[in-house]
Coordinates of C-alpha atoms in Angstrom, one line a residue:
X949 CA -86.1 20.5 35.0
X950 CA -82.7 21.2 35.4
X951 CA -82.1 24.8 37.3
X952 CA -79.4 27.1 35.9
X953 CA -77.9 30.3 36.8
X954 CA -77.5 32.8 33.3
X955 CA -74.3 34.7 33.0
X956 CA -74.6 37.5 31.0
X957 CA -71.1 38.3 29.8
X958 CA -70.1 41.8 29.0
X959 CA -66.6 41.4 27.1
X960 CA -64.6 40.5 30.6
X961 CA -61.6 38.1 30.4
X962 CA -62.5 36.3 33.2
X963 CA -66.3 35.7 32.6
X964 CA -65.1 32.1 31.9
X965 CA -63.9 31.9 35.5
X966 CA -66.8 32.7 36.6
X967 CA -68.7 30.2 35.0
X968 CA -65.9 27.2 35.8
X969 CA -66.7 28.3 39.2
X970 CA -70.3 28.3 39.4
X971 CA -70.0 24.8 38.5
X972 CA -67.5 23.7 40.7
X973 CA -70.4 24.7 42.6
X974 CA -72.3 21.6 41.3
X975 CA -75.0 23.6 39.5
X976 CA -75.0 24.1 35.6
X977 CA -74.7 28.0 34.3
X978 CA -74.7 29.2 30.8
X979 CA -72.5 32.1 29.6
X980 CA -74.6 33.9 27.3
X981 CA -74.2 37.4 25.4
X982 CA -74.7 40.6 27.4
X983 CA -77.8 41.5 25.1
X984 CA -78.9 37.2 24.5
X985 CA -81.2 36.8 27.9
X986 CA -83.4 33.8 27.6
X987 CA -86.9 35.5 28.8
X988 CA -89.5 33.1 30.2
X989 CA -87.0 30.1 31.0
X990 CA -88.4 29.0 34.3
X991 CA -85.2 26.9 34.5
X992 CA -83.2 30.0 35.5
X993 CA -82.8 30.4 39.0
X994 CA -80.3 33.3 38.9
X995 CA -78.5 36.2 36.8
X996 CA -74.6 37.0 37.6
X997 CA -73.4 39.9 35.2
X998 CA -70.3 40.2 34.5
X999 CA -67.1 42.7 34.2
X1000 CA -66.3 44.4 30.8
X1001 CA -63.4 46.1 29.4
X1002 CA -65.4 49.2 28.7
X1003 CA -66.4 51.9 30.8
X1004 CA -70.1 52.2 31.2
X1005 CA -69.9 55.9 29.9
X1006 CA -68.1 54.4 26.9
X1007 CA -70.3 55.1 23.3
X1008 CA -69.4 51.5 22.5
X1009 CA -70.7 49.9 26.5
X1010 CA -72.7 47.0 26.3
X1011 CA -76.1 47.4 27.8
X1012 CA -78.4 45.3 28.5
X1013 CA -82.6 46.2 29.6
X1014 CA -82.4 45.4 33.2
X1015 CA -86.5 44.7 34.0
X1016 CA -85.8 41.3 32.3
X1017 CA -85.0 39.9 35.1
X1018 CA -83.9 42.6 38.3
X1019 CA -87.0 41.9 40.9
X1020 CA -87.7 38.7 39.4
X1021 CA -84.9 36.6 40.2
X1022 CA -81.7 37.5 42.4
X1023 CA -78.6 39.7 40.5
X1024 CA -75.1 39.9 41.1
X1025 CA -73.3 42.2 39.5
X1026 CA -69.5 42.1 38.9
X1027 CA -67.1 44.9 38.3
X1028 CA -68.8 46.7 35.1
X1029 CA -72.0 44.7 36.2
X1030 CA -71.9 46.5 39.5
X1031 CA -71.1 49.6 38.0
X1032 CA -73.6 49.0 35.1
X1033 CA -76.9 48.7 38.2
X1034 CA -75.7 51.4 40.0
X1035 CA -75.8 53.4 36.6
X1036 CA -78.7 52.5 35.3
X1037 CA -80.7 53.0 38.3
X1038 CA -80.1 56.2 39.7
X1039 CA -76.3 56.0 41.6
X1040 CA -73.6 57.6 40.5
X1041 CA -70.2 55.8 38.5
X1042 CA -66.8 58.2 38.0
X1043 CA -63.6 58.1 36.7
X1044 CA -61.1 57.2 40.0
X1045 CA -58.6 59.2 40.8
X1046 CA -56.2 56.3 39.8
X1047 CA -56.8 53.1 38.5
X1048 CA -58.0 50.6 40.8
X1049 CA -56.0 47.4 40.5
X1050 CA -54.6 44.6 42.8
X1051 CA -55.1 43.5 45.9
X1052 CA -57.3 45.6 48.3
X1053 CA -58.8 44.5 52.2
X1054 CA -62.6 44.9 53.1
X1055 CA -62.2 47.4 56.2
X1056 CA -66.1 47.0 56.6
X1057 CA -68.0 43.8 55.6
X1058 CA -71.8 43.4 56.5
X1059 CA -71.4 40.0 57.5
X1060 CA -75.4 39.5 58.7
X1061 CA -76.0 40.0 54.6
X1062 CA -76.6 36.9 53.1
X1063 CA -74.0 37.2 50.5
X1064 CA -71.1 37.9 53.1
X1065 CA -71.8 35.0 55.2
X1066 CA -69.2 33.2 56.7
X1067 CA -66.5 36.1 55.2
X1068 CA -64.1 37.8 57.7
X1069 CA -63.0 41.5 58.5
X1070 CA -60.0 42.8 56.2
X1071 CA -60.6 39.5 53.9
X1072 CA -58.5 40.1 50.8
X1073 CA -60.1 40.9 47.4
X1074 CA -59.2 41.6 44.1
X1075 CA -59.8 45.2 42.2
X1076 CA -59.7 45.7 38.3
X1077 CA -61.2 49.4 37.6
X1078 CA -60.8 52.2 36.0
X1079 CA -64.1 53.7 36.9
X1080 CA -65.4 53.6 40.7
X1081 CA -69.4 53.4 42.2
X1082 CA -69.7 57.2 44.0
X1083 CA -73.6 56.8 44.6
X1084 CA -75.6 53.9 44.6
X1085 CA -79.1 53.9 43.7
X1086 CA -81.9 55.2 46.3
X1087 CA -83.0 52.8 48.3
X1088 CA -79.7 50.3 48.1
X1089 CA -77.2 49.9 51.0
X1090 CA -73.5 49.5 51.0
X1091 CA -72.5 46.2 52.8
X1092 CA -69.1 46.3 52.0
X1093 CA -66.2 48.6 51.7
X1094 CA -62.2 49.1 51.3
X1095 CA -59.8 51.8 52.6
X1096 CA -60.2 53.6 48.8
X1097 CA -63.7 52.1 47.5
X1098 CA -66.6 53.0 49.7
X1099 CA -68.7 51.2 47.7
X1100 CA -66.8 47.9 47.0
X1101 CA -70.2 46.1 47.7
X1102 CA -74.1 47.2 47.5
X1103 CA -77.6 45.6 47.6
X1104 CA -81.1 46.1 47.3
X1105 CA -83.3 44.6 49.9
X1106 CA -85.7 41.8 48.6
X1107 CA -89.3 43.8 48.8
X1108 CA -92.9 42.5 48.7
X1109 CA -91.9 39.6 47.0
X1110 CA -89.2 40.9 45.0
X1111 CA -85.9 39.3 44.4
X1112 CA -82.9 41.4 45.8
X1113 CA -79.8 42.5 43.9
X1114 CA -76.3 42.6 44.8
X1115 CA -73.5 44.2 43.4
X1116 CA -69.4 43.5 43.9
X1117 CA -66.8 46.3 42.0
X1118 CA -64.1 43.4 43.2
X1119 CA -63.7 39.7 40.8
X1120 CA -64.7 37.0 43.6
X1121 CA -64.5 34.6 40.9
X1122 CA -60.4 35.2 40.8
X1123 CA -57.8 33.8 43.2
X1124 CA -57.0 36.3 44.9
X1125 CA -59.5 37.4 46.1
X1126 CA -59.9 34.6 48.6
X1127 CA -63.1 34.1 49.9
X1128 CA -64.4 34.5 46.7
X1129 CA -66.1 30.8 46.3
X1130 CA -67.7 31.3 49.5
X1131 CA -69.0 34.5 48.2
X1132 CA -70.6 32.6 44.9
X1133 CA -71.4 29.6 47.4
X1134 CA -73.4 32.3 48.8
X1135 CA -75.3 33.5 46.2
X1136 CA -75.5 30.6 43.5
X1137 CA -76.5 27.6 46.5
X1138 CA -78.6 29.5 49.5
X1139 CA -79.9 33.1 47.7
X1140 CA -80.8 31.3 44.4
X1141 CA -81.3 27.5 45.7
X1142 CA -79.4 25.8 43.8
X1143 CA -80.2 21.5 44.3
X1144 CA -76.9 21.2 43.4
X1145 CA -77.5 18.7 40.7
X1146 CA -74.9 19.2 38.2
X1147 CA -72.0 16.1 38.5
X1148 CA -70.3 14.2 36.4
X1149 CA -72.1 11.4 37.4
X1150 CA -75.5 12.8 36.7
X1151 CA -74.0 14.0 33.5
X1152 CA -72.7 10.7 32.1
X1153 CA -76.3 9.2 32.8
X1154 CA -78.2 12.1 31.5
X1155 CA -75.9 12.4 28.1
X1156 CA -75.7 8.6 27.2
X1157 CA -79.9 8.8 27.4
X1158 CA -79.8 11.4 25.3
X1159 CA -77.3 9.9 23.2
X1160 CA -79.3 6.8 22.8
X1161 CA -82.6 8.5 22.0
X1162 CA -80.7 11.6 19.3
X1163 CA -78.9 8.4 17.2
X1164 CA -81.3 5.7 17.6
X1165 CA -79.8 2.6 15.1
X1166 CA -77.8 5.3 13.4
X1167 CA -73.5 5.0 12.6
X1168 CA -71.5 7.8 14.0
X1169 CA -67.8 8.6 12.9
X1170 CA -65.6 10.5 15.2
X1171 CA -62.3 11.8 14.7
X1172 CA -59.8 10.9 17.2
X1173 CA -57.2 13.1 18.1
X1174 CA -55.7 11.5 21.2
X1175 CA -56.5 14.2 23.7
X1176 CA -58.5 14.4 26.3
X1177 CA -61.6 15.8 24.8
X1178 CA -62.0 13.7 21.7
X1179 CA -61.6 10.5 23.6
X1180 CA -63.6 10.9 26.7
X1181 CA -66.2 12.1 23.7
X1182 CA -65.2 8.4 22.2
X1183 CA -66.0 6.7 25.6
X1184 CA -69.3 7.8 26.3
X1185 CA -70.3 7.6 22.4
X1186 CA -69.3 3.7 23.0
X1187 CA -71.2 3.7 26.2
X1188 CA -74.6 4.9 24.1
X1189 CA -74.4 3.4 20.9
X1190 CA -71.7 0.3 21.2
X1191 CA -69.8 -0.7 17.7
X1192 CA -72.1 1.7 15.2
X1193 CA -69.2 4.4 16.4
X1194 CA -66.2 4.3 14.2
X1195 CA -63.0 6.3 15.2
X1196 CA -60.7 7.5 13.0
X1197 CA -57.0 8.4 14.0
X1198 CA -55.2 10.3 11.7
X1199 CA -50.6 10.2 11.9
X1200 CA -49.7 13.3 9.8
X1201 CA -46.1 12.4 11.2
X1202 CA -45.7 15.7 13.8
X1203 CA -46.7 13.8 16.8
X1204 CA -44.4 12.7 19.8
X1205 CA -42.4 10.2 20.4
X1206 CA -44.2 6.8 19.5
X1207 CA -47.5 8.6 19.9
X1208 CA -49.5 6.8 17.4
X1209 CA -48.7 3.3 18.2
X1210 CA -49.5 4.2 22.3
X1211 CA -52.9 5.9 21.4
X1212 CA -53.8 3.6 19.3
X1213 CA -53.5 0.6 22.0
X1214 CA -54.9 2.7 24.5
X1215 CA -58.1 3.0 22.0
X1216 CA -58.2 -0.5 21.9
X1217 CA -57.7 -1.3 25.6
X1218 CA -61.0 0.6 25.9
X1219 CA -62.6 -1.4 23.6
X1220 CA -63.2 1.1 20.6
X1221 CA -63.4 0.6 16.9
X1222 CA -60.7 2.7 15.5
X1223 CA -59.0 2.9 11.9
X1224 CA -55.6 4.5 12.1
X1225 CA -54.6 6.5 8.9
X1226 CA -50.4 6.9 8.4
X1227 CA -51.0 9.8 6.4
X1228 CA -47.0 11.3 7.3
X1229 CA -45.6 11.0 3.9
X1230 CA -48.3 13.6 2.6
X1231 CA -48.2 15.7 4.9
X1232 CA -44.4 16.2 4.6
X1233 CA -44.6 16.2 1.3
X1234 CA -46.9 19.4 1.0
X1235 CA -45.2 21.1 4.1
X1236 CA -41.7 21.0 2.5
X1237 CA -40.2 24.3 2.5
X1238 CA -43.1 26.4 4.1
X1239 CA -42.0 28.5 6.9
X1240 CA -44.7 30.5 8.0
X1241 CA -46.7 29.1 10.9
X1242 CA -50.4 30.4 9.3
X1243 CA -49.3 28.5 6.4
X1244 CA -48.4 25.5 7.8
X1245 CA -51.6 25.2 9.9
X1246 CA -53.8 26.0 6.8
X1247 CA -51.8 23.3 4.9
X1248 CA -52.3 20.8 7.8
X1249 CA -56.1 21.6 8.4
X1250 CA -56.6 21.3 4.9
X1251 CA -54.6 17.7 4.2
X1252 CA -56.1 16.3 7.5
X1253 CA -59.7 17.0 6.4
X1254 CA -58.9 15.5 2.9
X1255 CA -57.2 12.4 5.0
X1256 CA -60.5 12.1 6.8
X1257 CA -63.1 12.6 4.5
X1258 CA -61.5 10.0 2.2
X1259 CA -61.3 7.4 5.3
X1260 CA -65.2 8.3 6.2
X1261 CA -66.4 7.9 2.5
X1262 CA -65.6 4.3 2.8
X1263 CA -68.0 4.3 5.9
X1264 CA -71.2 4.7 3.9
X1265 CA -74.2 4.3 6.3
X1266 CA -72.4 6.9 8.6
X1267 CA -75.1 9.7 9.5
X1268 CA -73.6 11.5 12.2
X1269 CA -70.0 12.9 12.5
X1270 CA -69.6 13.7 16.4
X1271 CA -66.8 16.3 17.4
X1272 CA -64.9 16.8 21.3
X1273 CA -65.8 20.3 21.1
X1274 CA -66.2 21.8 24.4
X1275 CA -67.9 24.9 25.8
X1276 CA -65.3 27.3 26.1
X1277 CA -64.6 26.5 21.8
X1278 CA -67.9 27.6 21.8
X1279 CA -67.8 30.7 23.8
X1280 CA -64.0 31.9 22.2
X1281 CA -65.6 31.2 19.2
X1282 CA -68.6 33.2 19.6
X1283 CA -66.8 36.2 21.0
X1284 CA -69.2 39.2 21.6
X1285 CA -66.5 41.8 20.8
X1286 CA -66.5 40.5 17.2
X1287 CA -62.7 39.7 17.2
X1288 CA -61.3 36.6 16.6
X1289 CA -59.3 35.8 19.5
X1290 CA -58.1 31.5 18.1
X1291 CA -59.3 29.7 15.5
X1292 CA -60.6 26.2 16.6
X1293 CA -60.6 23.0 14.6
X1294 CA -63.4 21.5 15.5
X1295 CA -65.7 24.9 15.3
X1296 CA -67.1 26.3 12.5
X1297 CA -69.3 23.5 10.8
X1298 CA -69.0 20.3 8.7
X1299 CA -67.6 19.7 5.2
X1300 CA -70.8 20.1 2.7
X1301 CA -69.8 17.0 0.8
X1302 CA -70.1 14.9 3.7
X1303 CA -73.9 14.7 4.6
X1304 CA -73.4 14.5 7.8
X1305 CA -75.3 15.7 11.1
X1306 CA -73.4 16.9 14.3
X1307 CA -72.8 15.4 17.4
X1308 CA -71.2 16.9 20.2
X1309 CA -71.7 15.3 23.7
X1310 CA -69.4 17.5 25.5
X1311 CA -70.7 20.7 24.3
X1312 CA -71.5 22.4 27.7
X1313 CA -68.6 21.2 29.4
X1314 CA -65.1 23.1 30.7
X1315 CA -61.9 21.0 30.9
X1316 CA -61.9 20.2 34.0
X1317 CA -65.1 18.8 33.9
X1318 CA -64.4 16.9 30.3
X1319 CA -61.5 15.1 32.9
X1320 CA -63.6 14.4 36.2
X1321 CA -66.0 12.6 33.4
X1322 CA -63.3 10.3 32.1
X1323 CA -62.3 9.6 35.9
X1324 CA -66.4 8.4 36.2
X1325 CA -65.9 6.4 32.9
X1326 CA -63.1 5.0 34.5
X1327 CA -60.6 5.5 31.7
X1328 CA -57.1 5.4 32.0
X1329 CA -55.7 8.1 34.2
X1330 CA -52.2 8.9 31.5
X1331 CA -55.2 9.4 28.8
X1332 CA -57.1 12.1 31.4
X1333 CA -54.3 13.6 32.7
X1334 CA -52.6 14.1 29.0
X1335 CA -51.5 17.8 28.3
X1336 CA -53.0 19.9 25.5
X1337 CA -51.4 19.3 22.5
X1338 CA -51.7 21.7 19.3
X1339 CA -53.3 20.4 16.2
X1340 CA -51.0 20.6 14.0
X1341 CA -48.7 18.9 16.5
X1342 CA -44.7 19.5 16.1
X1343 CA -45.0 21.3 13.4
X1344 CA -45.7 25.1 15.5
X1345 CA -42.6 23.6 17.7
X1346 CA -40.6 23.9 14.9
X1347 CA -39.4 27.2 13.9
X1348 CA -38.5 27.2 9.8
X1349 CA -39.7 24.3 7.5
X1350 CA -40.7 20.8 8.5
X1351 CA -38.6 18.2 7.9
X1352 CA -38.6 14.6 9.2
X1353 CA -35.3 14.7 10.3
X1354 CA -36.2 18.0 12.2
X1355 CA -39.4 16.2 13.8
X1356 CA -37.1 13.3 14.8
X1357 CA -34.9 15.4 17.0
X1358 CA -37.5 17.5 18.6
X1359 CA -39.5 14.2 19.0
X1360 CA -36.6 12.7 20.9
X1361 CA -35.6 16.3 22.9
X1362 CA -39.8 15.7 23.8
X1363 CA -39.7 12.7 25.2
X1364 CA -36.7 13.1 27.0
X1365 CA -38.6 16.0 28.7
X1366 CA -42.1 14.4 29.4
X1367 CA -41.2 11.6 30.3
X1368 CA -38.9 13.0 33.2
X1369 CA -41.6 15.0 34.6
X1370 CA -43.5 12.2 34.8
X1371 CA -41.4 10.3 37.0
X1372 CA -40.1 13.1 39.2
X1373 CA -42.0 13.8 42.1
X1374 CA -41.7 17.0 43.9
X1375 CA -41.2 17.4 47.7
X1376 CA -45.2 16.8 48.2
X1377 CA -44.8 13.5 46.9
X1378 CA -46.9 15.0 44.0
X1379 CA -46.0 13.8 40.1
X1380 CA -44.3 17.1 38.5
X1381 CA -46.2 16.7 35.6
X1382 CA -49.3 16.9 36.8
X1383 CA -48.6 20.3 38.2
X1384 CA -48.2 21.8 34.9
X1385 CA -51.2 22.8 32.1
X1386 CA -48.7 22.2 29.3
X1387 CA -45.7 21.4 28.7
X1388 CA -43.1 20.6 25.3
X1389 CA -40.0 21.0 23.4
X1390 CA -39.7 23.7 20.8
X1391 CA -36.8 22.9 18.1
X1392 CA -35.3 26.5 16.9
X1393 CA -34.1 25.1 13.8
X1394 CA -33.5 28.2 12.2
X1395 CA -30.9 29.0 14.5
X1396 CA -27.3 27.5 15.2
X1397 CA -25.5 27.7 18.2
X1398 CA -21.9 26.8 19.1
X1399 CA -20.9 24.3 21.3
X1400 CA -18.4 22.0 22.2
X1401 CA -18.6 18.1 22.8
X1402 CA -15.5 16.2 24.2
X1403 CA -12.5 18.4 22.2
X1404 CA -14.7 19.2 19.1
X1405 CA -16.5 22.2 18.3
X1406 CA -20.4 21.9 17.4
X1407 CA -22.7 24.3 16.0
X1408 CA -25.9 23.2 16.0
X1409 CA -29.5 23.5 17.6
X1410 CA -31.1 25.0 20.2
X1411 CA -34.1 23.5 22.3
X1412 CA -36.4 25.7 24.2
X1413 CA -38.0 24.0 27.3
X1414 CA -41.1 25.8 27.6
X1415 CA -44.1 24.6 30.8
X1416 CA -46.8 26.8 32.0
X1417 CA -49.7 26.8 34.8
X1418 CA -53.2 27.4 34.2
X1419 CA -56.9 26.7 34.8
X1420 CA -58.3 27.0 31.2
X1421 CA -55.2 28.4 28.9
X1422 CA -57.4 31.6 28.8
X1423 CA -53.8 33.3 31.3
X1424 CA -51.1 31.0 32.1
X1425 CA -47.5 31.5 34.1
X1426 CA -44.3 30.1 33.9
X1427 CA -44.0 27.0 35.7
X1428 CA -41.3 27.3 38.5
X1429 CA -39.5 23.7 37.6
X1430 CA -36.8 22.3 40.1
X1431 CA -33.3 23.0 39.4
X1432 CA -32.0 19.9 39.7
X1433 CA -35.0 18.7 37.3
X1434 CA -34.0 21.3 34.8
X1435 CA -30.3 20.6 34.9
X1436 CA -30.7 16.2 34.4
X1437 CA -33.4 17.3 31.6
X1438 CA -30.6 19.8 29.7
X1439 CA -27.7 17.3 30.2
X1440 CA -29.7 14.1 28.8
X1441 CA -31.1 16.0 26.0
X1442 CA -27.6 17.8 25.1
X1443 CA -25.9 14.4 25.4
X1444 CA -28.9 12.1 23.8
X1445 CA -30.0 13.9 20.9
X1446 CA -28.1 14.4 18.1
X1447 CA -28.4 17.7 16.4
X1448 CA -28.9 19.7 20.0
X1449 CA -26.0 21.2 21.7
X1450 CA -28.0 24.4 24.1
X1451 CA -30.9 24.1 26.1
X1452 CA -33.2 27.1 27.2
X1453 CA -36.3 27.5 29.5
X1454 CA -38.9 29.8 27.9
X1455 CA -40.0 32.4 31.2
X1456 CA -42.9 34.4 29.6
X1457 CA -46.2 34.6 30.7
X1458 CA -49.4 35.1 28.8
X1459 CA -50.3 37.5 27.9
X1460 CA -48.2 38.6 26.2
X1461 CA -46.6 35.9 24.9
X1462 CA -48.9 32.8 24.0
X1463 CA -48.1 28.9 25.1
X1464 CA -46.9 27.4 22.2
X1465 CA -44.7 29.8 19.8
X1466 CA -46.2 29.2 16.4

């Protein structure tokens, strides 16, 4: 039976942090509802609650019936889930006297408590309140503390055979606060006992038997997208189930540079069956002269799936139509606030007229882990390593309508841009492009700007550069590119692409702004 640790998510924005780091902790968890806990699972070894953007004096707080599980297994409580026990069982929560954000230094840490183990004195830690812990409940202890939160950590003794709760108002799961994973080391691996089981390795193993036994002699179709998820999804299908998979790549003419001839042969180097679909001339013959980037993706979802299921018909002893979703699709898509925060493509169900049942292998995993199961099927490292791309490809690049002329300049701008961050190496000998989440090109075609090439004057394009850091897209920064990167990218572009005369370098975070600009 494989042990997992439940975490009950309240609304917070980093509950997926939380999770990601739980299992870089080599031990499975599943983010669940605040109000969805799965009673009489012996499989669940621990509960980690987590913060909220509510106060818990709030009409609207999310609440959830504590005996479930408080005594029976061991609690942590984060933020609002700290705030939440103390509530709920007798202590006292207030408003602070001013919002409680940033970093702040544990003056006192109980370092003899289990859950502080290994942490130093004045270790920094991360705050995000509005509301602070005055009283915890009788019979708790405080076992940690900053200059302004007396109660920045609390727990209840284990008694008679009762599992103990503990209770954090900082985010260990963030980076800065920075003993944070030996904080969840702590609690998921020796309070809980973790085995530690959950790998890519075992998971490879574990999903191909499943794989074998859910299709049997059945034919799977897959849509290949050329990202990460989609074709480490295609690998280990081909690892289960051999030639009944059939991949289908679909060009709707918006993706880089020679993209589709590249995928393609890297499908084939690994030995897949996959039918690739030209499908360009349609799709830029229903985009022309739609500007507005909800319409264009509509038009785009809509022509691909008509692409598809036209390719798939001709596949008639097809019974399963397997998808890369992964788990944070799921968990966006299942928001427990009730607002839509991003559509996904691949959530939301099957086509009726298709028959079809659903398969998705990679369901419970996070990026990262989608990646360090690719390395284990040993596929090509430029396919693991690829940047998200967008769906509807150039298209949200392109500010205005879509034209092929358009798509060929930003296209060559692109490549111009990728493919120098993949040969410069920064002063740690490390690959600048694999220091970045995303990176691309986006063509301002609706805009002219003047310029001047040798004694002519030019008024034409503008590219914006735009790169960003993240771990999961949820937040990401600006990426701090070298200079003297910047400056070779902007004069090769300006002097290689026709139709460009200004380069620009997007600077904005999100939030508020989002990564691509469409």
């Amino acid at each position: 039976m494989q042990q997992k640790i439940i975490i009950l998510d309240f609304g917070s924005q980093t509950t997926q942090l939380i999770g990601r780091r739980v299992r870089e902790l080599d031990t499975f968890c599943e983010i669940l509802p605040y109000n969805k806990f799965p009673k009489d699972d012996p499989s669940v070894i621990g509960v980690i609650l987590s913060g909220s953007p509510y106060s818990v004096h709030d009409p609207e707080a999310f609440k959830v019936d504590l005996t479930q599980f408080v005594g029976r297994i061991p609690v942590l409580g984060i933020c609002y889930g700290a705030q939440f026990i103390s509530h709920t069982l007798g202590g006292k929560v207030e408003k602070a006297d001013s919002r409680e954000y940033g970093r702040a230094h544990l003056e006192t840490v109980d370092t003899t408590n289990p859950l502080f183990h290994g942490f130093d004195q004045h270790s920094q830690v991360w705050m995000s309140h509005g509301d602070t812990i005055t009283a915890i409940p009788e019979g708790f202890e405080t076992v940690a503390s900053t200059k302004d939160v007396r109660q920045a950590a609390y727990w209840s003794p284990s008694r008679q055979g009762e599992a103990a709760v503990w209770a954090v108002q900082f985010h260990p799961e963030v980076f800065h606060t920075l003993q944070g994973k030996t904080l969840l080391k702590n609690f998921v691996v020796d309070i809980c006992g973790s085995r530690k089981e959950w790998s890519a390795a075992s998971f490879v193993d574990t999903t191909v038997a499943e794989l074998k036994q859910q299709l049997g002699n059945d034919r799977v179709i897959l849509g290949l997208s050329g990202g990460v998820d989609s074709s480490v999804c295609a690998v280990l299908l081909n690892r289960a189930i051999g030639d009944r998979l059939t991949c289908i790549f679909v060009d709707h003419g918006m993706l880089r540079k020679n993209e589709f001839q590249k995928v393609m042969d890297a499908y084939k180097g690994l030995g897949l069956n996959v039918i690739g679909v030209d499908a360009s001339e349609k799709f830029f013959a229903d985009l022309a002269g739609v500007t507005d980037p909800e319409q264009k993706r509509k038009i785009i979802g809509r022509d691909f799936v008509e692409v598809f299921n036209a390719e798939a018909k001709k596949i008639t002893d097809a019974k399963w139509l397997a998808q890369g979703t992964i788990y944070p699709d799921r968990i966006e898509s299942l928001n427990i606030t009730g607002k839509v925060i991003k559509s996904h493509h691949n959530v939301g169900g099957l086509p009726k007229e298709m028959h079809l049942q659903l398969c998705e292998p990679l369901k419970w995993l996070f990026k990262d882990e989608v990646r360090r199961v690719g390395y284990q099927l040993e596929m090509p490292e430029r396919l693991i390593k690829r940047h998200p791309f967008p769906g509807p490809g150039l298209a949200v690049r392109i500010l205005g309508d879509i034209t092929p002329e358009k798509v060929r300049i930003l296209q060559d701008a692109d490549d111009i841009y990728i493919e120098s961050m993949l040969q410069y190496r920064c002063e740690d000998g490390e690959v600048l492009y694999d220091k970045i989440w995303q990176a691309g090109a986006v063509l301002l075609s609706t805009v002219r700007s003047v310029g001047v090439m040798g004694d002519e004057r030019t008024y034409e394009h503008p590219v914006a550069l735009r790169a960003v850091t993240s771990t999961d897209a949820m937040t990401a920064d600006w990426a701090h590119l070298p200079y003297d990167f910047m400056a070779k990218v902007s004069n090769e572009i300006i002097n290689k692409v026709r139709g460009v005369n200004r380069v620009c370098y997007d600077i904005s975070s999100k939030p508020p702004a989002t990564i691509e600009w469409e």
